CSV table of C-alpha atoms in Angstrom, one decimal:
chain,number,residue,atom,x,y,z
A,1,MET,CA,12.2,-6.9,-9.1
A,2,ASN,CA,9.5,-8.5,-11.1
A,3,ILE,CA,7.5,-5.9,-13.2
A,4,ARG,CA,3.9,-6.6,-14.4
A,5,HIS,CA,2.5,-4.4,-17.2
A,6,TRP,CA,-0.9,-4.1,-18.9
A,7,PRO,CA,-1.5,-2.3,-22.2
A,8,GLY,CA,-3.1,1.1,-22.2
A,9,ASN,CA,-2.6,4.7,-23.1
A,10,PRO,CA,1.2,4.9,-23.6
A,11,GLU,CA,1.0,8.8,-23.4
A,12,ARG,CA,0.0,8.5,-19.7
A,13,PRO,CA,2.1,6.2,-17.6
A,14,ALA,CA,0.9,5.1,-14.2
A,15,LEU,CA,2.7,3.1,-11.5
A,16,ALA,CA,0.7,1.1,-9.0
A,17,LEU,CA,2.1,-0.3,-5.6
A,18,HIS,CA,0.4,-3.3,-3.9
A,19,CYS,CA,-0.1,-4.1,-0.3
A,20,MET,CA,1.7,-6.2,2.1
A,21,MET,CA,1.5,-10.0,1.5
A,22,GLY,CA,-0.2,-9.4,-1.9
A,23,ASN,CA,1.4,-9.0,-5.4
A,24,ALA,CA,1.0,-6.8,-8.3
A,25,SER,CA,-1.2,-9.1,-10.3
A,26,TYR,CA,-4.4,-7.8,-8.4
A,27,TRP,CA,-4.0,-4.5,-10.3
A,28,GLY,CA,-5.1,-6.3,-13.5
A,29,PRO,CA,-8.7,-5.7,-13.4
A,30,ILE,CA,-8.2,-2.1,-12.5
A,31,ALA,CA,-5.6,-1.6,-15.2
A,32,ARG,CA,-8.0,-3.0,-17.7
A,33,GLU,CA,-10.7,-0.6,-16.5
A,34,LEU,CA,-8.4,2.3,-16.9
A,35,GLY,CA,-6.6,1.3,-20.1
A,36,ASP,CA,-8.3,4.1,-22.2
A,37,LEU,CA,-6.8,6.6,-19.8
A,38,VAL,CA,-3.5,5.3,-18.6
A,39,GLU,CA,-1.0,2.5,-19.0
A,40,ILE,CA,-0.3,0.8,-15.7
A,41,THR,CA,2.9,-0.8,-14.7
A,42,ALA,CA,3.1,-2.5,-11.2
A,43,PRO,CA,6.2,-4.2,-9.5
A,44,ASP,CA,6.1,-7.0,-7.2
A,45,LEU,CA,7.6,-5.6,-4.0
A,46,PRO,CA,10.6,-7.4,-2.4
A,47,GLY,CA,9.6,-10.7,-1.0
A,48,HIS,CA,6.3,-10.7,-2.9
A,49,GLY,CA,5.1,-12.4,-6.1
A,50,LYS,CA,7.9,-13.2,-8.4
A,51,SER,CA,10.5,-10.7,-7.0
A,52,ARG,CA,13.5,-11.8,-5.1
A,53,ASP,CA,13.2,-12.5,-1.3
A,54,TRP,CA,13.7,-9.7,1.2
A,55,GLU,CA,16.8,-10.7,3.1
A,56,GLY,CA,15.8,-9.0,6.4
A,57,VAL,CA,19.0,-7.0,6.7
A,58,PRO,CA,19.3,-3.1,6.9
A,59,PRO,CA,17.8,-1.0,5.7
A,60,ASP,CA,14.3,-1.8,6.7
A,61,PHE,CA,11.6,-3.2,4.4
A,62,HIS,CA,10.0,0.0,3.7
A,63,THR,CA,13.2,1.7,2.7
A,64,THR,CA,14.3,-1.3,0.6
A,65,ALA,CA,11.0,-1.4,-1.3
A,66,THR,CA,11.0,2.5,-1.8
A,67,ARG,CA,14.5,2.3,-3.2
A,68,GLU,CA,13.7,-0.3,-5.7
A,69,VAL,CA,10.4,1.3,-6.8
A,70,ALA,CA,11.8,5.0,-7.2
A,71,PRO,CA,14.0,4.3,-10.3
A,72,LEU,CA,10.9,3.0,-12.2
A,73,ILE,CA,9.7,6.7,-12.3
A,74,GLN,CA,11.4,8.1,-15.4
A,75,ARG,CA,8.9,11.0,-16.1
A,76,PRO,CA,5.9,12.5,-14.2
A,77,LEU,CA,3.3,10.0,-13.7
A,78,ASP,CA,0.1,9.0,-12.0
A,79,LEU,CA,1.0,7.2,-8.8
A,80,ILE,CA,-1.3,4.7,-7.1
A,81,GLY,CA,-0.8,2.8,-4.0
A,82,HIS,CA,-2.7,0.5,-1.6
A,83,SER,CA,-1.9,-0.1,2.1
A,84,ILE,CA,1.8,-0.1,2.6
A,85,GLY,CA,2.2,0.6,-1.2
A,86,ALA,CA,0.3,3.8,-0.6
A,87,THR,CA,2.7,4.9,2.1
A,88,ILE,CA,5.6,4.1,-0.3
A,89,ALA,CA,3.8,6.2,-2.9
A,90,LEU,CA,3.5,9.0,-0.4
A,91,ARG,CA,7.1,8.8,0.6
A,92,ILE,CA,8.1,9.1,-3.1
A,93,ALA,CA,5.8,12.0,-3.6
A,94,VAL,CA,7.1,13.9,-0.5
A,95,ALA,CA,10.6,13.4,-1.7
A,96,ALA,CA,10.1,14.3,-5.3
A,97,PRO,CA,6.7,16.0,-5.8
A,98,GLU,CA,7.6,17.0,-9.3
A,99,ALA,CA,7.6,13.3,-10.3
A,100,VAL,CA,3.9,12.9,-9.6
A,101,ARG,CA,0.9,14.1,-11.8
A,102,SER,CA,-1.7,12.5,-9.4
A,103,LEU,CA,-1.5,10.6,-6.3
A,104,THR,CA,-4.2,8.0,-5.4
A,105,LEU,CA,-3.8,6.6,-1.8
A,106,ILE,CA,-5.8,3.5,-1.1
A,107,GLU,CA,-6.1,2.7,2.7
A,108,PRO,CA,-2.7,4.2,3.5
A,109,VAL,CA,-1.4,2.6,6.8
A,110,LEU,CA,0.9,5.5,7.9
A,111,PHE,CA,0.0,4.9,11.6
A,112,ALA,CA,2.1,7.7,12.9
A,113,ALA,CA,-0.2,10.2,11.2
A,114,ALA,CA,-3.0,9.3,13.8
A,115,PRO,CA,-1.6,7.3,16.7
A,116,ASP,CA,-4.1,4.8,17.9
A,117,PRO,CA,-3.2,3.0,21.1
A,118,GLU,CA,-5.3,0.1,20.5
A,119,ASN,CA,-4.0,-0.5,17.0
A,120,GLU,CA,-0.4,-0.1,18.2
A,121,ALA,CA,-0.9,-2.7,20.9
A,122,PHE,CA,-2.2,-5.0,18.3
A,123,LEU,CA,0.8,-4.6,16.0
A,124,HIS,CA,3.1,-4.9,18.9
A,125,GLU,CA,1.4,-8.2,19.7
A,126,ILE,CA,2.2,-9.4,16.2
A,127,ARG,CA,5.8,-8.5,16.6
A,128,SER,CA,6.1,-10.2,20.0
A,129,LEU,CA,4.5,-13.3,18.5
A,130,VAL,CA,7.1,-13.3,15.6
A,131,GLU,CA,9.8,-12.8,18.1
A,132,ASN,CA,8.7,-15.8,20.2
A,133,SER,CA,8.6,-18.1,17.1
A,134,GLU,CA,4.9,-18.1,16.8
A,135,SER,CA,4.7,-16.7,13.3
A,136,GLU,CA,1.7,-18.8,12.3
A,137,LYS,CA,-0.2,-17.3,15.1
A,138,ALA,CA,1.0,-13.9,14.2
A,139,THR,CA,0.1,-14.3,10.6
A,140,SER,CA,-3.4,-15.5,11.2
A,141,ARG,CA,-4.0,-12.7,13.8
A,142,PHE,CA,-2.7,-10.0,11.5
A,143,LEU,CA,-4.7,-11.1,8.5
A,144,SER,CA,-7.9,-11.4,10.5
A,145,VAL,CA,-7.8,-7.6,10.9
A,146,TRP,CA,-5.9,-6.3,7.8
A,147,GLY,CA,-6.1,-9.2,5.3
A,148,GLY,CA,-9.9,-10.0,5.1
A,149,ILE,CA,-9.1,-13.7,4.6
A,150,ASP,CA,-10.2,-16.9,6.5
A,151,TRP,CA,-7.0,-18.4,7.6
A,152,GLU,CA,-8.5,-21.9,8.0
A,153,SER,CA,-9.7,-21.9,4.3
A,154,GLN,CA,-6.1,-21.2,2.9
A,155,SER,CA,-4.2,-24.1,1.3
A,156,PRO,CA,-0.9,-25.2,3.1
A,157,ALA,CA,1.1,-23.7,0.3
A,158,THR,CA,-0.5,-20.3,0.8
A,159,ARG,CA,-0.1,-20.5,4.6
A,160,ASP,CA,3.4,-21.2,4.2
A,161,ARG,CA,3.9,-18.2,1.9
A,162,LEU,CA,2.0,-15.9,4.2
A,163,ILE,CA,4.0,-17.1,7.3
A,164,GLY,CA,7.2,-16.5,5.4
A,165,GLN,CA,6.2,-12.8,4.7
A,166,ILE,CA,5.2,-11.9,8.3
A,167,LYS,CA,8.7,-10.7,9.1
A,168,MET,CA,8.2,-8.1,6.4
A,169,VAL,CA,5.0,-7.0,8.1
A,170,VAL,CA,6.8,-6.5,11.4
A,171,SER,CA,9.6,-4.4,9.8
A,172,GLY,CA,7.2,-2.3,7.7
A,173,ASN,CA,4.8,-1.7,10.6
A,174,ASP,CA,7.8,-0.6,12.8
A,175,THR,CA,8.6,2.0,10.2
A,176,LEU,CA,5.0,3.1,9.8
A,177,ILE,CA,4.3,3.5,13.6
A,178,ASP,CA,7.4,5.6,14.2
A,179,ASP,CA,7.7,7.3,10.8
A,180,SER,CA,11.3,6.7,10.7
A,181,ALA,CA,11.1,7.5,7.1
A,182,GLN,CA,10.1,11.0,8.0
A,183,ILE,CA,7.1,11.1,5.7
A,184,LEU,CA,5.3,13.4,8.0
A,185,ARG,CA,8.2,15.9,8.3
A,186,ASN,CA,7.4,19.6,8.3
A,187,GLY,CA,6.6,20.9,4.9
A,188,GLY,CA,6.6,17.5,3.2
A,189,LEU,CA,3.0,16.7,2.6
A,190,GLU,CA,2.4,20.4,1.9
A,191,SER,CA,4.9,20.3,-1.0
A,192,ILE,CA,2.6,17.9,-2.9
A,193,ASP,CA,0.7,20.1,-5.4
A,194,ALA,CA,-0.8,17.2,-7.5
A,195,PRO,CA,-4.4,16.2,-7.0
A,196,VAL,CA,-4.6,13.5,-4.1
A,197,LEU,CA,-7.4,11.2,-3.5
A,198,LEU,CA,-7.7,9.0,-0.4
A,199,ILE,CA,-9.9,6.0,-0.8
A,200,MET,CA,-11.3,3.9,2.1
A,201,GLY,CA,-13.4,1.0,2.6
A,202,GLU,CA,-16.6,1.7,4.6
A,203,ASP,CA,-15.8,-1.4,6.9
A,204,SER,CA,-12.1,-0.8,7.2
A,205,PRO,CA,-10.3,-0.9,10.5
A,206,PRO,CA,-10.9,2.4,12.6
A,207,ALA,CA,-7.2,3.6,12.1
A,208,ILE,CA,-7.8,4.2,8.4
A,209,PRO,CA,-10.3,7.1,8.5
A,210,ALA,CA,-8.3,8.6,11.4
A,211,ILE,CA,-5.2,8.5,9.1
A,212,ALA,CA,-7.1,9.9,6.1
A,213,GLU,CA,-8.4,12.7,8.2
A,214,ALA,CA,-4.8,13.6,9.5
A,215,LEU,CA,-3.3,13.4,6.0
A,216,SER,CA,-6.1,15.4,4.5
A,217,ALA,CA,-5.5,18.3,6.8
A,218,ARG,CA,-2.1,18.8,5.5
A,219,LEU,CA,-2.5,18.2,1.7
A,220,ALA,CA,-3.1,21.2,-0.6
A,221,ASP,CA,-5.4,19.5,-3.1
A,222,VAL,CA,-7.2,16.5,-1.7
A,223,GLY,CA,-10.4,14.5,-1.7
A,224,ARG,CA,-11.8,11.5,0.1
A,225,ALA,CA,-13.9,8.7,-0.9
A,226,SER,CA,-15.3,5.6,0.8
A,227,ILE,CA,-16.7,2.5,-0.8
A,228,PRO,CA,-19.8,1.0,0.8
A,229,GLY,CA,-19.4,-2.6,1.9
A,230,ALA,CA,-15.7,-2.7,1.3
A,231,GLY,CA,-12.9,-3.5,3.8
A,232,HIS,CA,-9.1,-3.0,3.6
A,233,MET,CA,-8.7,-5.1,0.5
A,234,LEU,CA,-11.0,-3.1,-1.6
A,235,PRO,CA,-8.8,-3.1,-4.8
A,236,ILE,CA,-9.5,-6.9,-4.9
A,237,THR,CA,-13.0,-7.1,-3.6
A,238,HIS,CA,-14.2,-3.9,-5.4
A,239,PRO,CA,-12.0,-3.4,-8.3
A,240,GLU,CA,-14.6,-1.5,-10.5
A,241,GLN,CA,-15.6,1.0,-7.9
A,242,THR,CA,-11.9,1.5,-7.1
A,243,ALA,CA,-11.1,2.1,-10.7
A,244,ASP,CA,-13.9,4.6,-11.0
A,245,LEU,CA,-12.5,6.6,-8.3
A,246,ILE,CA,-9.0,6.5,-9.5
A,247,ARG,CA,-10.3,7.6,-12.8
A,248,LEU,CA,-11.8,10.7,-11.3
A,249,ASN,CA,-8.5,11.7,-9.6
A,250,ILE,CA,-6.3,11.1,-12.7
A,251,GLU,CA,-8.8,13.2,-14.8
A,252,ARG,CA,-8.3,16.0,-12.4
A,253,ALA,CA,-4.5,16.2,-13.0
């Protein structure tokens, strides 16, 4: 797994986990904003950035990614995640709450926390398109809701990369719709005693605030924040505001 690292406060390690179809490089501006407070390390998840391809064999993508990320935690640290990265961070925090000093969840896509028939129908449509060899259509449809990019403006190379990653989206979404990782098991969220902050974009898909509401109801020490004018990709589109909110949560720990 490829690891990216930015200089910062070596006495306060932090780990940042990126979204599906992204890579760890987008944490750079946020890491530089927070360098006086923490030293951020961020892996490229399997099949992303410069990491090896995901082979598509058992276990599922979410489990594979979690198993590769977890050994990077050698001491209690500040854990930050975006989208599927936020659900991996939450999965780790539930399994090992003692490993987390603070937990910042940006747009966590744990769909099982707040089932939404419309969103689930959309995600099942994406799966069906992939299974029927319509991966390009599936990719453009998925990104129109969850990626915030204009498909037609992407270069052929970028399109090819994203089309190649759509199978990971399907595997990850299946896990998140059904909570096969049992992140929501009884007593799991309640075991996290570190400060938790849920960050959302004001213009994000409706599933996000519903998920945040459901998670907040079970977390012991939790805050919520919304960034005006931001959508799902707010660490990229609004890095300064995102960094300011992460700072507030880390300083609480």
